[in-house]
C-alpha atoms as one frame of an Amber mdcrd trajectory, in Angstrom:
protein
  93.538 109.965 114.985  94.248 113.147 116.789  91.951 114.571 119.430  90.505
 113.963 122.901  91.206 110.448 124.194  87.879 109.909 125.981  85.589 110.782
 123.092  83.703 109.405 120.138  85.511 110.800 117.092  86.343 113.937 119.079
  82.842 114.535 120.470  81.519 114.195 124.035  80.448 110.602 124.705  77.226
 111.064 126.719  75.204 113.048 124.127  76.073 110.514 121.445  75.051 107.557
 123.619  71.779 109.325 124.525  71.098 110.035 120.850  71.399 106.364 119.955
  69.300 105.284 122.933  66.498 107.819 122.427  66.680 108.321 118.655  66.021
 112.034 119.281  68.076 114.791 117.663  70.933 116.080 119.794  73.918 118.363
 119.602  77.336 116.762 119.920  79.729 119.160 121.667  83.473 118.806 121.229
  84.951 116.619 123.974  87.344 118.017 126.557  90.270 116.365 128.292  93.583
 114.854 127.333  94.422 115.228 123.653  96.751 112.824 121.831  98.139 112.227
 118.381  98.036 108.585 117.343  99.037 106.967 114.104 101.730 104.892 112.442
 104.885 105.393 110.415 105.188 102.728 107.753 108.297 101.966 105.716 107.402
 100.443 102.349 109.632  98.451  99.998 109.138 100.275  96.699 109.934  97.198
  94.602 107.302  94.955  96.178 104.906  97.551  97.603 104.923  95.696 100.924
 105.429  97.166 104.366 108.812  96.255 105.828 108.560  98.176 109.096 105.818
  99.854 111.101 106.215 102.083 114.151 103.383 103.276 116.372 103.073 106.998
 117.087 101.349 107.905 120.358 102.177 111.427 121.474 100.536 113.645 124.081
  99.498 117.080 122.867 102.468 119.412 122.903 102.475 123.033 123.916 103.075
 125.535 121.137 106.803 125.594 121.876 107.058 121.800 122.038 105.174 120.851
 118.869 108.160 121.060 116.543 110.360 119.325 119.105 107.879 116.422 119.477
 107.676 115.928 115.700 111.464 116.048 115.469 111.820 113.401 118.185 109.476
 111.009 116.341 111.275 111.622 113.046 114.703 111.102 114.628 113.587 107.873
 116.319 112.295 106.609 112.963 115.583 107.505 111.212 117.570 105.760 113.961
 115.457 102.621 113.522 116.091 102.688 109.774 119.852 103.084 110.229 120.231
 100.578 113.065 117.689  98.011 111.901
């Protein structure tokens, strides 16, 4: 998932809650606030097809200049884990 933390699938919470409570049509504006990238890196044993390692990814949104650096840091940490066990 990547998007605003305090949201419902990236949309403002209150209009969605009101929609379910009232059952009336409503617009769902994009949520504002802190944005994060969350996911997982999974290492898979190709012979068995089973996961042998999983690492959580939880990164704050990076500025334009920091995006490549943030991705590089995650990739380097993953490579270090692979090499060092």
